[in-house]
Short mmCIF file of C-alpha atoms and ligand atoms in Angstrom, two decimals:
data_model
loop_
_atom_site.label_atom_id
_atom_site.label_comp_id
_atom_site.label_asym_id
_atom_site.label_seq_id
_atom_site.Cartn_x
_atom_site.Cartn_y
_atom_site.Cartn_z
CA MET N 1 81.33 175.81 241.85
CA VAL N 2 79.64 172.39 243.11
CA ALA N 3 82.31 169.84 244.05
CA LYS N 4 82.75 167.59 241.62
CA LYS N 5 83.71 164.30 243.55
CA ASN N 6 84.12 161.91 240.84
CA LEU N 7 86.36 164.05 238.64
CA CYS N 8 90.00 163.94 238.51
CA VAL N 9 91.85 166.92 235.99
CA LEU N 10 94.67 165.35 234.40
CA ILE N 11 96.98 168.23 232.99
CA LEU N 12 100.05 167.21 230.12
CA ALA N 13 103.01 169.38 230.45
CA ALA N 14 105.55 166.96 229.77
CA GLY N 15 106.42 167.41 226.21
CA LYS N 16 109.27 169.15 225.14
CA GLY N 17 108.09 172.01 223.72
CA THR N 18 110.62 172.23 220.80
CA ARG N 19 109.32 174.76 218.57
CA MET N 20 109.33 177.19 221.31
CA LYS N 21 113.05 177.27 220.93
CA SER N 22 113.80 177.72 224.34
CA PRO N 23 115.68 176.14 227.54
CA LEU N 24 112.48 177.09 229.81
CA PRO N 25 109.72 174.54 229.51
CA LYS N 26 106.82 175.39 227.55
CA PRO N 27 104.44 175.69 230.28
CA LEU N 28 106.42 178.30 232.21
CA HIS N 29 106.46 180.87 229.89
CA PRO N 30 104.56 183.64 231.11
CA VAL N 31 101.02 184.96 229.51
CA CYS N 32 100.06 188.20 231.09
CA GLY N 33 102.77 187.72 233.77
CA LEU N 34 101.35 184.12 234.98
CA PRO N 35 103.14 180.83 233.82
CA ILE N 36 101.10 179.13 231.17
CA ILE N 37 100.53 176.27 233.68
CA ALA N 38 99.17 178.71 236.17
CA HIS N 39 96.28 179.74 233.95
CA ILE N 40 95.33 176.28 233.33
CA LEU N 41 95.68 175.24 237.05
CA LYS N 42 93.59 178.14 238.27
CA ALA N 43 90.82 176.95 235.40
CA ALA N 44 90.81 173.46 236.70
CA GLN N 45 90.95 174.63 240.46
CA ALA N 46 87.70 176.94 239.62
CA LEU N 47 86.17 173.71 238.60
CA ASN N 48 86.37 172.15 242.18
CA PRO N 49 87.51 168.88 241.08
CA ALA N 50 88.35 166.13 243.48
CA ALA N 51 91.78 166.19 242.46
CA ILE N 52 94.17 167.44 239.91
CA GLY N 53 97.14 165.46 238.48
CA LEU N 54 100.04 167.17 236.59
CA VAL N 55 102.13 165.19 234.15
CA VAL N 56 105.73 166.23 233.81
CA GLY N 57 108.72 165.04 231.92
CA HIS N 58 111.05 167.50 230.30
CA GLU N 59 112.58 169.59 233.18
CA ALA N 60 110.29 167.49 235.66
CA GLN N 61 112.38 168.90 238.66
CA LYS N 62 111.93 172.34 237.42
CA MET N 63 108.12 172.23 236.49
CA GLU N 64 107.63 170.81 240.16
CA GLU N 65 109.37 173.15 241.88
CA THR N 66 107.96 176.47 239.97
CA VAL N 67 104.42 175.00 240.41
CA LYS N 68 104.92 174.11 243.94
CA ALA N 69 106.19 177.49 244.82
CA GLY N 70 103.27 179.21 242.90
CA LEU N 71 100.27 177.18 244.01
CA SER N 72 99.11 179.20 247.02
CA SER N 73 99.48 182.52 245.30
CA TRP N 74 97.41 180.89 242.42
CA GLY N 75 94.85 179.98 244.42
CA VAL N 76 95.23 176.15 243.65
CA THR N 77 93.97 173.93 247.27
CA ALA N 78 92.70 170.94 245.29
CA PRO N 79 95.20 167.91 246.13
CA LEU N 80 97.68 168.03 243.31
CA VAL N 81 99.75 164.96 242.41
CA PHE N 82 102.83 165.26 240.00
CA VAL N 83 103.41 162.58 237.83
CA GLU N 84 106.46 161.71 235.92
CA GLN N 85 106.24 160.60 232.17
CA LYS N 86 109.55 158.93 231.75
CA ASP N 87 109.21 158.29 227.76
CA LEU N 88 107.94 161.26 225.80
CA SER N 89 106.72 159.21 223.45
CA GLY N 90 103.14 161.52 222.96
CA SER N 91 100.35 162.61 224.85
CA GLY N 92 98.98 159.22 225.10
CA SER N 93 101.87 158.09 227.07
CA ALA N 94 101.25 161.04 229.13
CA VAL N 95 97.80 159.69 230.35
CA LYS N 96 99.17 156.41 230.68
CA ALA N 97 101.87 157.06 232.98
CA ALA N 98 98.97 158.54 234.89
CA LEU N 99 96.84 155.67 235.10
CA PRO N 100 97.68 154.58 238.80
CA LEU N 101 96.17 157.94 240.27
CA LEU N 102 93.48 158.00 237.91
CA LYS N 103 92.06 154.71 239.14
CA ARG N 104 90.23 156.41 242.20
CA PHE N 105 88.02 158.52 239.69
CA ASP N 106 85.16 157.71 237.56
CA ASP N 107 85.64 160.36 235.36
CA VAL N 108 88.72 161.94 233.80
CA MET N 109 89.25 165.33 232.30
CA VAL N 110 92.54 165.94 230.53
CA LEU N 111 93.70 169.20 229.48
CA ASN N 112 96.87 170.10 227.36
CA GLY N 113 99.39 172.05 229.44
CA ASP N 114 99.73 174.80 226.37
CA THR N 115 96.08 176.37 226.38
CA PRO N 116 96.22 179.19 228.60
CA LEU N 117 93.05 181.06 227.36
CA LEU N 118 90.82 177.97 228.43
CA GLU N 119 87.76 179.36 230.81
CA THR N 120 86.51 177.36 233.73
CA ALA N 121 82.60 178.12 232.45
CA THR N 122 83.90 176.31 228.99
CA LEU N 123 84.92 173.39 230.66
CA ASP N 124 82.18 173.09 233.28
CA ASN N 125 79.64 173.38 230.48
CA MET N 126 81.66 170.37 228.69
CA TYR N 127 81.54 168.22 231.97
CA SER N 128 77.86 168.95 232.39
CA SER N 129 77.22 167.38 228.53
CA PHE N 130 79.39 164.64 229.29
CA GLN N 131 77.26 164.01 232.42
CA ASP N 132 73.86 164.26 230.60
CA ASN N 133 74.30 162.44 227.59
CA GLU N 134 76.12 159.83 229.43
CA ALA N 135 79.04 159.91 227.04
CA GLY N 136 81.90 157.65 227.14
CA ALA N 137 84.06 160.48 225.82
CA VAL N 138 83.58 163.97 224.96
CA VAL N 139 86.05 166.18 222.93
CA LEU N 140 86.01 170.14 223.33
CA ALA N 141 86.51 171.20 219.12
CA VAL N 142 86.03 174.72 217.71
CA SER N 143 86.05 175.94 214.15
CA VAL N 144 89.23 178.19 213.44
CA PRO N 145 90.04 180.65 210.92
CA ASP N 146 93.51 178.97 210.63
CA PRO N 147 93.63 175.17 211.53
CA CYS N 148 97.10 174.37 210.55
CA GLY N 149 99.02 172.44 213.01
CA TYR N 150 95.90 171.16 215.00
CA GLY N 151 94.36 167.84 214.97
CA ARG N 152 91.22 167.90 213.00
CA VAL N 153 87.87 166.65 213.64
CA VAL N 154 86.45 164.19 211.03
CA ARG N 155 82.90 163.62 211.12
CA ALA N 156 80.80 160.89 210.08
CA LYS N 157 78.21 161.25 207.36
CA ASP N 158 75.30 161.66 209.72
CA GLY N 159 77.50 164.36 211.46
CA SER N 160 78.63 162.21 214.54
CA PHE N 161 82.10 162.01 215.79
CA GLU N 162 84.60 159.76 213.78
CA LYS N 163 88.09 160.39 214.52
CA ILE N 164 90.63 163.02 214.87
CA VAL N 165 93.48 163.01 212.43
CA GLU N 166 96.48 165.00 213.21
CA HIS N 167 98.13 167.52 210.94
CA CYS N 168 101.17 165.93 210.02
CA ASP N 169 98.90 162.87 208.97
CA ALA N 170 96.16 164.45 207.55
CA ASP N 171 95.48 164.16 203.56
CA ALA N 172 94.59 167.38 201.29
CA GLN N 173 90.96 166.82 202.04
CA THR N 174 91.26 166.57 205.90
CA LEU N 175 93.26 169.49 206.07
CA LEU N 176 90.58 171.36 204.46
CA ILE N 177 88.86 170.83 207.34
CA ARG N 178 88.36 173.73 210.00
CA GLU N 179 87.05 172.05 213.10
CA ILE N 180 89.96 171.22 215.31
CA ASN N 181 90.62 169.38 218.54
CA SER N 182 91.20 171.79 221.75
CA GLY N 183 93.08 169.33 223.64
CA MET N 184 90.54 169.28 226.18
CA TYR N 185 88.30 166.42 226.61
CA VAL N 186 86.52 164.05 229.48
CA PHE N 187 86.74 160.05 229.57
CA LYS N 188 84.97 157.29 231.59
CA ARG N 189 87.93 156.40 233.19
CA SER N 190 87.33 152.85 232.69
CA PHE N 191 87.15 153.58 228.86
CA LEU N 192 89.85 155.27 228.84
CA GLU N 193 92.16 152.64 230.24
CA GLU N 194 91.09 150.09 227.77
CA ALA N 195 91.66 152.59 224.87
CA LEU N 196 95.12 153.54 225.91
CA LEU N 197 96.38 150.04 226.34
CA ALA N 198 95.05 149.28 222.84
CA LEU N 199 97.24 152.46 221.52
CA LYS N 200 99.63 152.11 218.79
CA PRO N 201 102.44 154.40 217.50
CA GLN N 202 101.44 156.59 214.91
CA GLY N 203 102.77 159.55 212.68
CA PRO N 204 106.50 160.50 211.84
CA LYS N 205 107.75 160.67 215.12
CA HIS N 206 106.40 157.11 216.25
CA GLU N 207 103.96 158.91 219.20
CA TYR N 208 101.02 157.44 221.39
CA TYR N 209 97.93 159.91 220.23
CA LEU N 210 95.82 160.40 223.10
CA THR N 211 93.74 161.65 220.12
CA ASP N 212 93.17 158.13 219.05
CA THR N 213 91.55 156.83 221.95
CA LEU N 214 88.41 158.40 220.98
CA ALA N 215 88.03 156.52 217.85
CA PHE N 216 88.67 153.25 219.82
CA ILE N 217 86.39 154.40 222.24
CA LYS N 218 83.59 154.99 219.59
CA SER N 219 84.64 151.43 218.15
CA GLN N 220 83.52 150.08 221.26
CA LYS N 221 79.87 151.12 220.89
CA HIS N 222 80.44 154.05 223.54
CA PRO N 223 79.03 157.38 222.36
CA VAL N 224 81.90 159.85 221.82
CA LEU N 225 80.72 163.64 221.41
CA VAL N 226 81.79 166.57 219.93
CA TYR N 227 81.33 169.60 222.08
CA GLY N 228 81.38 172.62 220.18
CA SER N 229 82.39 176.36 221.57
CA GLN N 230 82.06 179.32 219.46
CA ASP N 231 84.90 181.28 221.02
CA TYR N 232 87.70 179.97 219.51
CA GLU N 233 90.35 181.71 221.08
CA GLN N 234 90.00 179.43 224.16
CA ALA N 235 91.43 176.66 222.23
CA LEU N 236 94.88 178.47 221.46
CA GLY N 237 97.73 175.95 221.89
CA VAL N 238 100.88 177.69 222.48
CA ASN N 239 103.44 175.69 220.44
CA SER N 240 105.68 178.72 219.13
CA LYS N 241 106.93 182.07 220.37
CA PHE N 242 104.07 183.42 217.78
CA GLN N 243 101.55 181.41 219.29
CA LEU N 244 102.73 182.65 222.84
CA SER N 245 102.31 186.58 221.56
CA GLN N 246 99.07 185.98 220.20
CA ALA N 247 97.72 184.47 223.72
CA GLU N 248 99.14 187.24 225.43
CA LEU N 249 97.03 189.54 223.42
CA ILE N 250 93.91 187.91 223.59
CA MET N 251 94.53 187.65 227.72
CA ARG N 252 95.37 191.30 227.59
CA ARG N 253 92.25 192.34 225.88
CA ARG N 254 90.59 190.31 228.53
CA VAL N 255 92.23 191.94 231.27
CA THR N 256 91.58 195.63 230.01
CA ARG N 257 87.78 194.88 229.17
CA ARG N 258 87.38 193.59 232.96
CA LEU N 259 89.39 196.47 234.36
CA MET N 260 86.75 198.84 231.98
CA ASP N 261 83.91 196.79 233.09
CA GLU N 262 84.86 197.77 236.69
CA GLY N 263 85.24 201.42 235.90
CA VAL N 264 88.97 201.85 235.27
CA THR N 265 89.44 204.35 232.23
CA ILE N 266 91.58 203.35 229.35
CA PRO N 267 91.62 205.49 226.40
CA ASN N 268 93.49 203.23 224.78
CA PRO N 269 93.57 199.76 225.87
CA GLN N 270 95.83 198.40 222.59
CA ALA N 271 98.53 200.40 224.17
CA VAL N 272 98.71 199.33 227.94
CA PHE N 273 99.86 196.06 229.55
CA VAL N 274 98.10 194.59 232.74
CA ASP N 275 99.11 191.51 234.02
CA ALA N 276 96.39 188.91 234.87
CA GLU N 277 96.47 189.52 238.66
CA ALA N 278 96.49 193.18 238.56
CA GLN N 279 93.36 195.31 240.58
CA ILE N 280 92.69 198.54 239.80
CA GLY N 281 89.98 200.85 241.39
CA ALA N 282 87.19 202.74 239.21
CA ASP N 283 88.23 205.86 237.49
CA THR N 284 91.67 205.63 237.66
CA PHE N 285 93.14 206.47 234.49
CA ILE N 286 95.70 204.81 232.78
CA CYS N 287 97.68 206.33 229.82
CA PRO N 288 99.55 204.71 227.04
CA GLY N 289 102.80 203.02 227.66
CA CYS N 290 101.72 201.90 231.09
CA TYR N 291 102.89 198.26 232.58
CA ILE N 292 101.15 197.07 235.45
CA CYS N 293 102.73 193.62 236.52
CA GLY N 294 102.63 190.98 239.17
CA LYS N 295 100.18 191.39 242.08
CA THR N 296 99.71 194.91 241.73
CA VAL N 297 96.94 196.84 243.65
CA ILE N 298 96.00 200.45 242.63
CA GLY N 299 93.34 202.05 244.45
CA LYS N 300 90.48 204.59 242.77
CA ASN N 301 90.55 207.60 240.88
CA CYS N 302 94.82 207.66 240.37
CA MET N 303 96.30 209.04 237.52
CA LEU N 304 98.77 207.01 235.66
CA GLU N 305 100.55 209.17 233.09
CA GLY N 306 102.26 207.55 229.94
CA ASN N 307 105.14 204.94 230.51
CA VAL N 308 104.54 204.37 234.25
CA TYR N 309 105.83 200.91 235.40
CA ILE N 310 104.53 199.23 238.49
CA LYS N 311 105.67 195.65 239.85
CA ASP N 312 103.87 193.79 242.47
CA SER N 313 102.98 197.31 244.46
CA VAL N 314 100.13 198.78 246.24
CA ILE N 315 99.18 202.17 245.21
CA GLY N 316 96.25 204.09 247.24
CA ASP N 317 93.52 206.11 246.10
CA ASN N 318 93.93 209.45 244.66
CA VAL N 319 97.63 209.11 243.65
CA THR N 320 99.06 210.82 240.62
CA LEU N 321 101.66 209.18 238.96
CA LYS N 322 103.29 211.33 236.38
CA MET N 323 105.31 210.39 233.24
CA GLY N 324 107.95 207.86 233.53
CA THR N 325 107.82 206.51 237.16
CA TYR N 326 109.19 203.22 237.93
CA ILE N 327 107.80 201.62 241.25
CA GLU N 328 108.87 197.97 242.31
CA GLU N 329 107.50 196.08 245.13
CA SER N 330 106.80 199.40 247.18
CA THR N 331 103.74 200.85 248.93
CA VAL N 332 102.47 204.09 247.73
CA GLU N 333 99.42 205.65 250.21
CA GLU N 334 96.89 207.67 249.22
CA GLN N 335 96.97 211.14 247.93
CA CYS N 336 100.82 210.82 246.75
CA GLN N 337 102.52 212.01 243.68
CA LEU N 338 105.41 210.46 242.38
CA GLY N 339 107.57 211.83 239.12
CA PRO N 340 108.08 212.54 236.52
CA TYR N 341 110.69 209.99 236.48
CA ALA N 342 110.75 208.81 240.01
CA HIS N 343 111.90 205.54 241.22
CA LEU N 344 110.74 203.43 243.52
CA ARG N 345 113.10 200.24 244.47
CA PRO N 346 111.78 197.20 246.63
CA LEU N 347 110.67 197.89 250.34
CA SER N 348 109.93 201.28 249.70
CA VAL N 349 106.84 202.94 251.52
CA LEU N 350 105.13 206.34 250.87
CA LYS N 351 102.91 207.68 253.84
CA LYS N 352 99.88 209.49 252.69
CA GLY N 353 100.38 212.80 250.64
CA ALA N 354 104.12 212.14 250.17
CA LYS N 355 105.89 213.43 247.25
CA VAL N 356 108.73 212.03 245.55
CA GLY N 357 109.84 214.29 242.25
CA ASN N 358 111.98 214.34 239.25
CA PHE N 359 115.07 211.94 239.10
CA SER N 360 114.83 211.06 242.88
CA GLU N 361 115.38 207.06 243.70
CA ILE N 362 113.71 205.88 246.96
CA LYS N 363 115.34 202.41 248.25
CA LYS N 364 113.90 200.37 251.08
CA SER N 365 113.16 203.52 252.93
CA VAL N 366 109.81 205.16 254.82
CA ILE N 367 108.86 208.74 253.30
CA GLY N 368 106.67 210.04 256.27
CA GLU N 369 103.36 211.73 255.47
CA GLY N 370 103.22 214.61 253.59
CA SER N 371 107.24 214.81 253.20
CA LYS N 372 108.60 215.73 250.01
CA VAL N 373 111.74 214.68 247.86
CA ASN N 374 111.09 216.46 244.84
CA HIS N 375 114.45 216.63 242.95
CA LEU N 376 117.50 214.69 241.83
CA SER N 377 118.08 212.76 245.61
CA TYR N 378 118.91 209.21 246.64
CA ILE N 379 117.17 207.94 249.75
CA GLY N 380 118.33 204.78 250.79
CA ASP N 381 117.92 202.44 254.38
CA THR N 382 115.86 205.81 255.82
CA ASP N 383 113.20 206.08 258.18
CA MET N 384 111.88 209.87 257.56
CA GLY N 385 108.96 211.37 259.49
CA ALA N 386 105.93 213.36 258.39
CA GLY N 387 106.49 216.94 257.03
CA VAL N 388 109.98 216.89 255.87
CA ASN N 389 111.36 218.70 253.10
CA VAL N 390 114.21 217.45 251.35
CA GLY N 391 115.87 219.57 248.81
CA ALA N 392 117.27 218.78 245.81
CA GLY N 393 120.32 216.50 245.19
CA THR N 394 120.41 215.43 248.65
CA ILE N 395 122.25 211.88 249.20
CA THR N 396 121.96 209.05 251.91
CA CYS N 397 125.43 207.54 251.80
CA ASN N 398 124.28 204.35 252.99
CA TYR N 399 127.03 201.88 251.79
CA ASP N 400 130.29 201.98 253.34
CA GLY N 401 131.71 199.14 251.03
CA LYS N 402 130.57 196.43 252.75
CA ASN N 403 127.63 197.25 254.76
CA LYS N 404 124.33 199.06 254.69
CA HIS N 405 123.49 201.83 257.55
CA LYS N 406 120.37 203.45 258.22
CA THR N 407 119.58 207.07 258.31
CA VAL N 408 116.98 208.45 260.72
CA ILE N 409 115.14 211.97 259.89
CA GLY N 410 112.43 212.93 262.40
CA ASN N 411 109.39 215.11 261.67
CA HIS N 412 109.25 218.22 260.26
CA VAL N 413 112.86 218.46 259.26
CA PHE N 414 114.34 221.19 256.65
CA VAL N 415 117.12 219.62 254.80
CA GLY N 416 118.84 222.54 252.46
CA SER N 417 119.84 221.25 248.97
CA ASN N 418 122.69 218.99 248.32
CA VAL N 419 123.19 217.51 251.48
CA ASN N 420 124.81 214.20 252.37
CA PHE N 421 123.92 211.95 255.09
CA VAL N 422 126.50 209.45 256.21
CA ALA N 423 125.05 206.71 257.58
CA PRO N 424 124.48 205.83 260.24
CA VAL N 425 123.19 208.94 261.28
CA THR N 426 119.79 210.82 263.37
CA VAL N 427 118.47 213.87 262.61
CA GLU N 428 115.80 214.77 265.23
CA SER N 429 112.56 216.39 264.59
CA TYR N 430 112.25 220.13 263.85
CA SER N 431 115.74 220.72 263.03
CA LYS N 432 117.45 222.25 259.73
CA ILE N 433 120.38 221.21 258.07
CA GLY N 434 122.21 224.05 255.98
CA ALA N 435 122.55 223.28 252.19
CA GLY N 436 125.70 221.48 251.13
CA SER N 437 126.15 219.97 254.38
CA THR N 438 127.93 216.45 254.81
CA ILE N 439 125.87 215.25 258.03
CA THR N 440 128.05 212.38 259.79
CA LYS N 441 126.95 213.05 263.38
CA LEU N 442 123.36 213.28 265.71
CA VAL N 443 121.99 216.25 264.71
CA PRO N 444 119.36 217.01 267.67
CA GLN N 445 115.94 218.15 268.29
CA ASP N 446 115.17 221.82 267.07
CA SER N 447 118.64 222.69 265.96
CA LEU N 448 120.26 224.03 262.81
CA ALA N 449 123.53 222.13 261.77
CA ILE N 450 125.66 223.30 258.93
CA ALA N 451 128.74 221.29 257.89
CA ARG N 452 130.16 222.81 255.07
CA SER N 453 133.55 224.49 254.77
CA ARG N 454 133.43 228.27 254.97
CA GLN N 455 133.40 230.22 251.55
CA VAL N 456 136.51 232.13 250.84
CA VAL N 457 136.65 234.98 248.34
CA LEU N 458 139.77 236.09 246.60
CA GLU N 459 140.03 239.66 245.70
CA LYS N 460 142.93 241.17 243.71
CA LYS N 461 143.98 243.01 246.72
CA GLY N 462 144.39 240.18 248.71
CA ILE N 463 142.26 237.32 250.57
CA LYS N 464 138.93 238.36 252.48
CA HIS N 465 137.29 236.07 254.57
CA ASP N 466 133.37 236.44 255.06
C1 UD1 C 501 97.61 168.16 220.32
C2 UD1 C 501 96.83 167.41 219.76
C3 UD1 C 501 95.95 168.09 218.28
C4 UD1 C 501 95.50 169.17 219.10
C5 UD1 C 501 96.16 170.04 219.71
C6 UD1 C 501 95.82 171.32 220.63
C7 UD1 C 501 97.39 165.04 220.17
C8 UD1 C 501 98.36 164.06 219.54
N1 UD1 C 501 97.41 166.42 219.32
O1 UD1 C 501 98.74 168.83 219.38
O2 UD1 C 501 95.26 167.24 218.25
O3 UD1 C 501 94.48 169.89 218.15
O4 UD1 C 501 96.97 169.43 220.64
O5 UD1 C 501 96.57 172.50 220.99
O6 UD1 C 501 97.41 164.96 221.60
N2 UD1 C 501 102.96 166.14 226.19
C9 UD1 C 501 102.89 165.56 227.26
N3 UD1 C 501 103.85 164.22 227.04
C10 UD1 C 501 104.24 163.85 226.02
C11 UD1 C 501 104.08 165.02 224.77
C12 UD1 C 501 103.13 165.98 224.51
O7 UD1 C 501 102.54 165.36 228.19
O8 UD1 C 501 104.91 163.12 225.37
C13 UD1 C 501 102.13 167.01 226.33
C14 UD1 C 501 102.66 168.73 226.05
O9 UD1 C 501 103.52 169.43 227.00
C15 UD1 C 501 101.05 169.52 225.76
C16 UD1 C 501 100.27 168.57 225.40
O10 UD1 C 501 100.72 167.37 225.61
O11 UD1 C 501 100.77 170.16 226.94
C17 UD1 C 501 100.25 168.66 223.89
O12 UD1 C 501 101.18 168.34 223.33
P1 UD1 C 501 101.33 168.92 221.88
O13 UD1 C 501 103.03 168.87 221.65
O14 UD1 C 501 101.59 170.75 222.35
O15 UD1 C 501 100.54 168.63 220.79
P2 UD1 C 501 100.05 169.50 219.44
O16 UD1 C 501 100.87 169.17 218.44
O17 UD1 C 501 99.74 170.68 220.09
MG1 MG C 502 100.17 172.42 221.75
#
């Protein structure tokens, strides 16, 4: 998008968010895996403005830290200036606190910090309408089925903008209006500045309403336009946990729609939970109950049977994840097969064609190409080569009560069932481990290690050794 040299986008995120009934600041509540504020920053960034201002107040430090930590992963590269609003006395005061920043710009787009569904194209069109009409201000308005809680757009007899009336201040007649203020505006900065200085406290909480600036600008004979959008969902403001769930549902629908447009097969999109940043290849089949969280990337042609959970992981092409598989911060290369009920804990890598099966847990380990850990095993802090067969019930004893130790298993090792590897320990390539062994020292290449007590059979007549 072309650079907008004269435009600063100002996001208001200082409010207490009282209706959320949560100690977490409202803009940090997640929608499809990203904080609300991240969705807004991403949409603002894509407009290509000269700068973005973020007004913080309630939990200012936490807000600033979290946003700064997320910026690069959200792709926000425009200069971002934090502005602190000391008195939390309304959206008008929030913008007033930012005036020193805004002085450098001709135009200001103001966005509420609680509308995660807004889209860049809508903001861009609103800005074009502002420019094309040489307006003093533009407000984005939508007609909604249930306007409860929103500021109503009151129009004059000729249909032009007259004023915005907040829900709590509206009379019965005004409450019937279904056209609402989305909380997204563009202003000529000089007009906005003048209007802010004229604001008077309003309503039951004696707040300075940003919305009152529009009527003021109009009273100064500058054109104020209502930019209407058909897509009212974009204006959803999150003020409560119920509205948070509505935003989540709509965003999730958008995400699954995008994926299906890209060729992913999702027979029941209402029943899968895919975060906004996930990427999935064509013809991957996602069954109900799957959670694909964070920055997960899944290749083409994979099968995700039901109830698969994947977080911040990379899955290659043609991978089968059977029912109940749980994967965190791991890499699974092409043609692997996991589950049912396999668990990859962080920093695990499954090389091409590896298999991890029923009730096996892998932690911070490499499972080499084509190797199999199919049943009831725990493999932790292990480097395993290619073509290894790990028998059922094999355990790496990686923790001595104080420290973690490594197990190294070479290529084409055969591990019998129910083996313990007491780490640190190395098993060289092509060796075999007898079932039930507890391995405590080096097993050299191409050897057979058995470390278990001999069987004793007690017969009626006495003791007989095998
Ligand atoms: C606001 C609008 C309303 C609109 C609705 C759209 C006002 C007066 N009302 O109402 O017309 O229909 O959004 O969602 O603006 N904030 C601050 N500092 C403050 C107070 C609020 O930065 O002192 C921020 C909040 O963090 C929030 C935004 O301003 O991101 C709007 O505040 P909120 O309390 O959500 O206003 P609404 O009642 O939703
Ligand atoms: Mg709100």
